[in-house]
């Protein structure tokens, strides 16, 4: 089974978590794209979606799926999105695609977060994947110095502007043994919008695509 086939399998499985007649939060990235394509097959059964990025909104619309602005809705039944890394506690690193802040906002509104990923994303200790941190542009150098001083790692400015008009710092060379504390510490630095750790509010369910089928992981 290829990596894409494993992503497709979890995307298809995630349809079982879609609550009929409700609004669904939809994530960003290649796995989320497979989910969008699967969601299109049952689009008449849902009220609509909220997208975590402009790219996702475009793909949803291209399938004729209704996209609501988050400020138009009060309830999202379920949020479905990929991840860059997960540990067995369902703490995640997200933001490889740069959509971490909107992803965290939509996930916060949703009743349940179903993470979909291929088996390569599950690790014992997170940190091999550089941790994305979205920052207000004028604060980038200051935040870089503060992360280096307070946390360590190697900080690199990504050549990318987020949908919110901000910048991304990628922090590599970390061993994330205390993800909740690190998420909180990074968010306390002035200039940080948010970081890609989903640990204080982790996923509720991880659907992991393996060569032997979909494994359902819960904390
Ligand atoms: C985007 C994300 C994605 O969920 C993450 O990068 C995983 O992407 P893919 O499904 O392409 O592996 O957080 O900001």
PDB file of C-alpha atoms and ligand atoms in Angstrom:
ATOM      1  CA  UNK A   1       0.000   0.000   0.000  1.00  0.00           C
ATOM      2  CA  UNK A   2       1.398   3.436  -0.896  1.00  0.00           C
ATOM      3  CA  UNK A   3       1.352   6.419   1.451  1.00  0.00           C
ATOM      4  CA  UNK A   4      -1.379   8.017  -0.675  1.00  0.00           C
ATOM      5  CA  UNK A   5      -3.487   4.842  -0.492  1.00  0.00           C
ATOM      6  CA  UNK A   6      -3.173   4.894   3.304  1.00  0.00           C
ATOM      7  CA  UNK A   7      -4.230   8.568   3.331  1.00  0.00           C
ATOM      8  CA  UNK A   8      -7.177   7.735   1.091  1.00  0.00           C
ATOM      9  CA  UNK A   9      -8.212   4.873   3.369  1.00  0.00           C
ATOM     10  CA  UNK A  10      -8.332   7.070   6.489  1.00  0.00           C
ATOM     11  CA  UNK A  11     -10.109   9.832   4.580  1.00  0.00           C
ATOM     12  CA  UNK A  12     -12.798   7.354   3.556  1.00  0.00           C
ATOM     13  CA  UNK A  13     -13.031   5.986   7.129  1.00  0.00           C
ATOM     14  CA  UNK A  14     -13.496   9.527   8.469  1.00  0.00           C
ATOM     15  CA  UNK A  15     -16.852   9.715   6.647  1.00  0.00           C
ATOM     16  CA  UNK A  16     -18.205   7.503   9.459  1.00  0.00           C
ATOM     17  CA  UNK A  17     -17.650  10.431  11.852  1.00  0.00           C
ATOM     18  CA  UNK A  18     -19.599  12.940   9.760  1.00  0.00           C
ATOM     19  CA  UNK A  19     -22.825  13.831  11.549  1.00  0.00           C
ATOM     20  CA  UNK A  20     -25.729  14.198   9.103  1.00  0.00           C
ATOM     21  CA  UNK A  21     -27.401  17.611   8.904  1.00  0.00           C
ATOM     22  CA  UNK A  22     -24.547  19.442  10.664  1.00  0.00           C
ATOM     23  CA  UNK A  23     -21.601  21.676   9.823  1.00  0.00           C
ATOM     24  CA  UNK A  24     -18.243  19.904   9.459  1.00  0.00           C
ATOM     25  CA  UNK A  25     -14.833  21.520  10.086  1.00  0.00           C
ATOM     26  CA  UNK A  26     -12.348  20.634   7.371  1.00  0.00           C
ATOM     27  CA  UNK A  27      -8.555  20.759   7.658  1.00  0.00           C
ATOM     28  CA  UNK A  28      -5.729  21.463   5.252  1.00  0.00           C
ATOM     29  CA  UNK A  29      -3.159  19.324   3.446  1.00  0.00           C
ATOM     30  CA  UNK A  30      -2.963  16.271   1.227  1.00  0.00           C
ATOM     31  CA  UNK A  31      -4.808  13.951   3.643  1.00  0.00           C
ATOM     32  CA  UNK A  32      -7.525  16.560   4.207  1.00  0.00           C
ATOM     33  CA  UNK A  33      -7.788  16.889   0.416  1.00  0.00           C
ATOM     34  CA  UNK A  34      -8.576  13.168   0.158  1.00  0.00           C
ATOM     35  CA  UNK A  35     -11.221  13.713   2.842  1.00  0.00           C
ATOM     36  CA  UNK A  36     -12.745  16.610   0.885  1.00  0.00           C
ATOM     37  CA  UNK A  37     -12.998  14.401  -2.193  1.00  0.00           C
ATOM     38  CA  UNK A  38     -14.692  11.684  -0.101  1.00  0.00           C
ATOM     39  CA  UNK A  39     -17.007  14.238   1.554  1.00  0.00           C
ATOM     40  CA  UNK A  40     -18.191  15.330  -1.883  1.00  0.00           C
ATOM     41  CA  UNK A  41     -19.859  11.923  -2.289  1.00  0.00           C
ATOM     42  CA  UNK A  42     -22.180  12.657   0.679  1.00  0.00           C
ATOM     43  CA  UNK A  43     -22.396  16.443   0.375  1.00  0.00           C
ATOM     44  CA  UNK A  44     -26.202  16.440   0.299  1.00  0.00           C
ATOM     45  CA  UNK A  45     -26.274  14.874   3.777  1.00  0.00           C
ATOM     46  CA  UNK A  46     -24.493  17.777   5.532  1.00  0.00           C
ATOM     47  CA  UNK A  47     -25.482  21.387   6.151  1.00  0.00           C
ATOM     48  CA  UNK A  48     -22.074  22.638   5.071  1.00  0.00           C
ATOM     49  CA  UNK A  49     -18.491  23.133   6.176  1.00  0.00           C
ATOM     50  CA  UNK A  50     -16.058  25.578   7.741  1.00  0.00           C
ATOM     51  CA  UNK A  51     -12.624  25.570   6.101  1.00  0.00           C
ATOM     52  CA  UNK A  52      -9.279  25.912   7.890  1.00  0.00           C
ATOM     53  CA  UNK A  53      -7.592  27.635   4.923  1.00  0.00           C
ATOM     54  CA  UNK A  54      -8.278  29.433   1.668  1.00  0.00           C
ATOM     55  CA  UNK A  55      -6.971  26.391  -0.242  1.00  0.00           C
ATOM     56  CA  UNK A  56      -9.421  24.089   1.524  1.00  0.00           C
ATOM     57  CA  UNK A  57     -12.296  26.523   0.958  1.00  0.00           C
ATOM     58  CA  UNK A  58     -11.501  26.551  -2.758  1.00  0.00           C
ATOM     59  CA  UNK A  59     -11.395  22.760  -2.988  1.00  0.00           C
ATOM     60  CA  UNK A  60     -14.664  22.401  -1.068  1.00  0.00           C
ATOM     61  CA  UNK A  61     -16.355  24.962  -3.325  1.00  0.00           C
ATOM     62  CA  UNK A  62     -15.018  23.246  -6.440  1.00  0.00           C
ATOM     63  CA  UNK A  63     -17.001  20.178  -5.338  1.00  0.00           C
ATOM     64  CA  UNK A  64     -20.126  22.295  -4.796  1.00  0.00           C
ATOM     65  CA  UNK A  65     -19.869  21.940  -1.002  1.00  0.00           C
ATOM     66  CA  UNK A  66     -21.205  24.912   0.971  1.00  0.00           C
ATOM     67  CA  UNK A  67     -18.520  26.793   2.966  1.00  0.00           C
ATOM     68  CA  UNK A  68     -19.575  28.981   5.893  1.00  0.00           C
ATOM     69  CA  UNK A  69     -17.526  31.750   7.467  1.00  0.00           C
ATOM     70  CA  UNK A  70     -16.818  30.687  11.062  1.00  0.00           C
ATOM     71  CA  UNK A  71     -18.513  33.850  12.338  1.00  0.00           C
ATOM     72  CA  UNK A  72     -21.763  32.700  10.709  1.00  0.00           C
ATOM     73  CA  UNK A  73     -21.962  29.499  12.756  1.00  0.00           C
ATOM     74  CA  UNK A  74     -22.057  28.594  16.438  1.00  0.00           C
ATOM     75  CA  UNK A  75     -21.680  24.817  16.221  1.00  0.00           C
ATOM     76  CA  UNK A  76     -19.364  22.457  14.370  1.00  0.00           C
ATOM     77  CA  UNK A  77     -20.047  18.778  15.053  1.00  0.00           C
ATOM     78  CA  UNK A  78     -16.669  17.405  14.064  1.00  0.00           C
ATOM     79  CA  UNK A  79     -13.314  18.675  12.784  1.00  0.00           C
ATOM     80  CA  UNK A  80     -11.372  16.383  10.444  1.00  0.00           C
ATOM     81  CA  UNK A  81      -7.750  17.121   9.606  1.00  0.00           C
ATOM     82  CA  UNK A  82      -4.319  15.597   9.085  1.00  0.00           C
ATOM     83  CA  UNK A  83      -1.142  16.043  11.132  1.00  0.00           C
ATOM     84  CA  UNK A  84       2.606  16.193  10.660  1.00  0.00           C
ATOM     85  CA  UNK A  85       3.331  14.106  13.759  1.00  0.00           C
ATOM     86  CA  UNK A  86       1.346  12.443  16.543  1.00  0.00           C
ATOM     87  CA  UNK A  87       2.398  10.650  19.695  1.00  0.00           C
ATOM     88  CA  UNK A  88       0.375   7.865  21.344  1.00  0.00           C
ATOM     89  CA  UNK A  89      -1.274  10.486  23.573  1.00  0.00           C
ATOM     90  CA  UNK A  90      -2.767  12.060  20.428  1.00  0.00           C
ATOM     91  CA  UNK A  91      -0.716  15.205  20.939  1.00  0.00           C
ATOM     92  CA  UNK A  92      -0.024  16.578  17.480  1.00  0.00           C
ATOM     93  CA  UNK A  93       2.341  18.762  15.518  1.00  0.00           C
ATOM     94  CA  UNK A  94       0.433  20.562  12.780  1.00  0.00           C
ATOM     95  CA  UNK A  95       1.163  23.451  10.466  1.00  0.00           C
ATOM     96  CA  UNK A  96       3.381  21.873   7.837  1.00  0.00           C
ATOM     97  CA  UNK A  97       1.047  23.557   5.353  1.00  0.00           C
ATOM     98  CA  UNK A  98       1.080  26.792   7.338  1.00  0.00           C
ATOM     99  CA  UNK A  99      -2.599  26.731   8.322  1.00  0.00           C
ATOM    100  CA  UNK A 100      -2.063  26.002  12.029  1.00  0.00           C
ATOM    101  CA  UNK A 101      -3.867  29.016  13.492  1.00  0.00           C
ATOM    102  CA  UNK A 102      -7.095  28.598  11.542  1.00  0.00           C
ATOM    103  CA  UNK A 103      -6.869  24.841  12.149  1.00  0.00           C
ATOM    104  CA  UNK A 104      -6.628  25.410  15.896  1.00  0.00           C
ATOM    105  CA  UNK A 105      -9.539  27.846  15.829  1.00  0.00           C
ATOM    106  CA  UNK A 106     -11.859  25.520  13.894  1.00  0.00           C
ATOM    107  CA  UNK A 107     -10.806  22.563  16.076  1.00  0.00           C
ATOM    108  CA  UNK A 108     -11.588  24.633  19.188  1.00  0.00           C
ATOM    109  CA  UNK A 109     -15.155  25.252  18.034  1.00  0.00           C
ATOM    110  CA  UNK A 110     -15.790  21.621  17.036  1.00  0.00           C
ATOM    111  CA  UNK A 111     -17.259  19.075  19.452  1.00  0.00           C
ATOM    112  CA  UNK A 112     -14.764  16.426  18.340  1.00  0.00           C
ATOM    113  CA  UNK A 113     -11.431  16.364  16.492  1.00  0.00           C
ATOM    114  CA  UNK A 114     -10.762  13.332  14.298  1.00  0.00           C
ATOM    115  CA  UNK A 115      -7.175  13.287  13.059  1.00  0.00           C
ATOM    116  CA  UNK A 116      -6.429  11.325   9.889  1.00  0.00           C
ATOM    117  CA  UNK A 117      -2.886  10.326   8.962  1.00  0.00           C
ATOM    118  CA  UNK A 118      -0.747   7.634   7.431  1.00  0.00           C
ATOM    119  CA  UNK A 119       1.311   5.415   9.737  1.00  0.00           C
ATOM    120  CA  UNK A 120       4.544   7.385   9.235  1.00  0.00           C
ATOM    121  CA  UNK A 121       3.108  10.227  11.328  1.00  0.00           C
ATOM    122  CA  UNK A 122       2.939   8.269  14.599  1.00  0.00           C
ATOM    123  CA  UNK A 123       6.154   8.690  16.628  1.00  0.00           C
ATOM    124  CA  UNK A 124       7.289   7.899  20.170  1.00  0.00           C
ATOM    125  CA  UNK A 125       8.502  11.453  20.837  1.00  0.00           C
ATOM    126  CA  UNK A 126       7.593  14.380  18.593  1.00  0.00           C
ATOM    127  CA  UNK A 127      10.148  16.852  17.285  1.00  0.00           C
ATOM    128  CA  UNK A 128      11.744  15.259  14.235  1.00  0.00           C
ATOM    129  CA  UNK A 129       9.248  17.362  12.257  1.00  0.00           C
ATOM    130  CA  UNK A 130      10.079  21.073  12.762  1.00  0.00           C
ATOM    131  CA  UNK A 131       7.483  22.746  14.977  1.00  0.00           C
ATOM    132  CA  UNK A 132       5.738  25.640  13.167  1.00  0.00           C
ATOM    133  CA  UNK A 133       5.112  28.885  15.056  1.00  0.00           C
ATOM    134  CA  UNK A 134       2.971  31.618  13.448  1.00  0.00           C
ATOM    135  CA  UNK A 135       4.201  35.106  14.337  1.00  0.00           C
ATOM    136  CA  UNK A 136       3.240  38.708  13.662  1.00  0.00           C
ATOM    137  CA  UNK A 137       5.758  39.805  10.965  1.00  0.00           C
ATOM    138  CA  UNK A 138       7.453  42.606  12.963  1.00  0.00           C
ATOM    139  CA  UNK A 139       8.128  40.196  15.855  1.00  0.00           C
ATOM    140  CA  UNK A 140       9.946  37.478  13.873  1.00  0.00           C
ATOM    141  CA  UNK A 141      13.503  38.293  14.997  1.00  0.00           C
ATOM    142  CA  UNK A 142      12.471  38.933  18.605  1.00  0.00           C
ATOM    143  CA  UNK A 143      10.515  35.659  18.794  1.00  0.00           C
ATOM    144  CA  UNK A 144      13.460  33.807  17.223  1.00  0.00           C
ATOM    145  CA  UNK A 145      15.778  35.124  19.955  1.00  0.00           C
ATOM    146  CA  UNK A 146      13.284  34.299  22.717  1.00  0.00           C
ATOM    147  CA  UNK A 147      12.724  30.713  21.471  1.00  0.00           C
ATOM    148  CA  UNK A 148      16.488  30.159  21.229  1.00  0.00           C
ATOM    149  CA  UNK A 149      17.021  31.515  24.755  1.00  0.00           C
ATOM    150  CA  UNK A 150      14.015  29.930  26.498  1.00  0.00           C
ATOM    151  CA  UNK A 151      13.491  26.666  24.625  1.00  0.00           C
ATOM    152  CA  UNK A 152      16.467  25.912  22.380  1.00  0.00           C
ATOM    153  CA  UNK A 153      16.266  24.184  19.024  1.00  0.00           C
ATOM    154  CA  UNK A 154      17.092  25.719  15.682  1.00  0.00           C
ATOM    155  CA  UNK A 155      14.730  28.398  14.387  1.00  0.00           C
ATOM    156  CA  UNK A 156      14.269  28.966  10.644  1.00  0.00           C
ATOM    157  CA  UNK A 157      12.075  31.602   8.991  1.00  0.00           C
ATOM    158  CA  UNK A 158       9.878  29.913   6.369  1.00  0.00           C
ATOM    159  CA  UNK A 159       9.585  31.671   2.982  1.00  0.00           C
ATOM    160  CA  UNK A 160       5.793  31.789   3.303  1.00  0.00           C
ATOM    161  CA  UNK A 161       2.963  34.138   4.279  1.00  0.00           C
ATOM    162  CA  UNK A 162      -0.051  32.663   6.060  1.00  0.00           C
ATOM    163  CA  UNK A 163      -3.687  33.261   5.124  1.00  0.00           C
ATOM    164  CA  UNK A 164      -3.660  35.687   8.056  1.00  0.00           C
ATOM    165  CA  UNK A 165      -0.777  37.730   6.603  1.00  0.00           C
ATOM    166  CA  UNK A 166       1.721  36.443   9.168  1.00  0.00           C
ATOM    167  CA  UNK A 167       5.046  34.572   9.064  1.00  0.00           C
ATOM    168  CA  UNK A 168       6.032  31.071  10.168  1.00  0.00           C
ATOM    169  CA  UNK A 169       9.105  30.134  12.204  1.00  0.00           C
ATOM    170  CA  UNK A 170       9.984  26.422  12.049  1.00  0.00           C
ATOM    171  CA  UNK A 171      11.718  25.099  15.166  1.00  0.00           C
ATOM    172  CA  UNK A 172      13.812  21.988  14.549  1.00  0.00           C
ATOM    173  CA  UNK A 173      16.086  19.894  16.807  1.00  0.00           C
ATOM    174  CA  UNK A 174      13.483  19.561  19.551  1.00  0.00           C
ATOM    175  CA  UNK A 175      12.585  16.478  21.611  1.00  0.00           C
ATOM    176  CA  UNK A 176       9.055  17.228  22.722  1.00  0.00           C
ATOM    177  CA  UNK A 177       8.714  15.272  25.946  1.00  0.00           C
ATOM    178  CA  UNK A 178       6.317  17.769  27.598  1.00  0.00           C
ATOM    179  CA  UNK A 179       4.082  18.944  24.743  1.00  0.00           C
ATOM    180  CA  UNK A 180       1.467  20.735  26.884  1.00  0.00           C
ATOM    181  CA  UNK A 181       4.088  22.821  28.695  1.00  0.00           C
ATOM    182  CA  UNK A 182       5.926  23.630  25.459  1.00  0.00           C
ATOM    183  CA  UNK A 183       2.704  24.694  23.735  1.00  0.00           C
ATOM    184  CA  UNK A 184       1.889  27.034  26.620  1.00  0.00           C
ATOM    185  CA  UNK A 185       5.445  28.425  26.875  1.00  0.00           C
ATOM    186  CA  UNK A 186       5.666  29.208  23.150  1.00  0.00           C
ATOM    187  CA  UNK A 187       2.263  30.902  23.166  1.00  0.00           C
ATOM    188  CA  UNK A 188       3.387  33.134  26.035  1.00  0.00           C
ATOM    189  CA  UNK A 189       6.041  34.833  23.871  1.00  0.00           C
ATOM    190  CA  UNK A 190       4.796  38.219  22.708  1.00  0.00           C
ATOM    191  CA  UNK A 191       4.408  38.227  18.926  1.00  0.00           C
ATOM    192  CA  UNK A 192       3.442  34.560  18.692  1.00  0.00           C
ATOM    193  CA  UNK A 193      -0.047  34.072  17.266  1.00  0.00           C
ATOM    194  CA  UNK A 194      -0.037  30.363  18.041  1.00  0.00           C
ATOM    195  CA  UNK A 195       2.154  27.316  17.559  1.00  0.00           C
ATOM    196  CA  UNK A 196       1.518  23.992  15.852  1.00  0.00           C
ATOM    197  CA  UNK A 197       1.344  21.869  18.997  1.00  0.00           C
ATOM    198  CA  UNK A 198      -2.125  20.503  19.655  1.00  0.00           C
ATOM    199  CA  UNK A 199      -1.470  19.177  23.159  1.00  0.00           C
ATOM    200  CA  UNK A 200      -3.641  21.170  25.554  1.00  0.00           C
ATOM    201  CA  UNK A 201      -6.499  20.198  23.239  1.00  0.00           C
ATOM    202  CA  UNK A 202      -5.265  17.083  21.419  1.00  0.00           C
ATOM    203  CA  UNK A 203      -7.170  14.995  18.886  1.00  0.00           C
ATOM    204  CA  UNK A 204     -10.021  12.862  20.255  1.00  0.00           C
ATOM    205  CA  UNK A 205      -9.434  10.052  17.786  1.00  0.00           C
ATOM    206  CA  UNK A 206      -6.528   9.278  15.458  1.00  0.00           C
ATOM    207  CA  UNK A 207      -7.341   7.218  12.380  1.00  0.00           C
ATOM    208  CA  UNK A 208      -4.022   5.821  11.263  1.00  0.00           C
ATOM    209  CA  UNK A 209      -3.569   4.332   7.818  1.00  0.00           C
ATOM    210  CA  UNK A 210      -1.376   1.226   8.009  1.00  0.00           C
ATOM    211  CA  UNK A 211      -0.501  -1.425   5.414  1.00  0.00           C
ATOM    212  CA  UNK A 212      -2.899  -3.721   7.332  1.00  0.00           C
ATOM    213  CA  UNK A 213      -5.816  -1.292   7.310  1.00  0.00           C
ATOM    214  CA  UNK A 214      -7.043   1.617   9.394  1.00  0.00           C
ATOM    215  CA  UNK A 215      -6.030   1.591  13.069  1.00  0.00           C
ATOM    216  CA  UNK A 216      -8.216   3.638  15.444  1.00  0.00           C
ATOM    217  CA  UNK A 217      -6.148   5.194  18.247  1.00  0.00           C
ATOM    218  CA  UNK A 218      -7.732   6.891  21.260  1.00  0.00           C
ATOM    219  CA  UNK A 219      -5.930   8.374  24.236  1.00  0.00           C
TER     220      UNK A 219
HETATM  221  C1  LIG B   1      -1.448  21.945   7.464  1.00  0.00           C
HETATM  222  C2  LIG B   1      -1.413  20.784   8.390  1.00  0.00           C
HETATM  223  C3  LIG B   1      -1.567  19.434   7.792  1.00  0.00           C
HETATM  224  O1  LIG B   1      -2.590  18.775   8.457  1.00  0.00           O
HETATM  225  C4  LIG B   1      -0.293  18.674   7.952  1.00  0.00           C
HETATM  226  O2  LIG B   1       0.756  19.425   7.373  1.00  0.00           O
HETATM  227  C5  LIG B   1      -0.386  17.292   7.300  1.00  0.00           C
HETATM  228  O3  LIG B   1      -0.404  17.421   5.911  1.00  0.00           O
HETATM  229  P1  LIG B   1      -0.489  16.164   4.947  1.00  0.00           P
HETATM  230  O4  LIG B   1      -1.843  15.572   5.135  1.00  0.00           O
HETATM  231  O5  LIG B   1      -0.272  16.744   3.582  1.00  0.00           O
HETATM  232  O6  LIG B   1       0.609  15.202   5.343  1.00  0.00           O
HETATM  233  O7  LIG B   1      -1.261  20.902   9.571  1.00  0.00           O
HETATM  234  O8  LIG B   1      -1.195  23.142   8.131  1.00  0.00           O
END
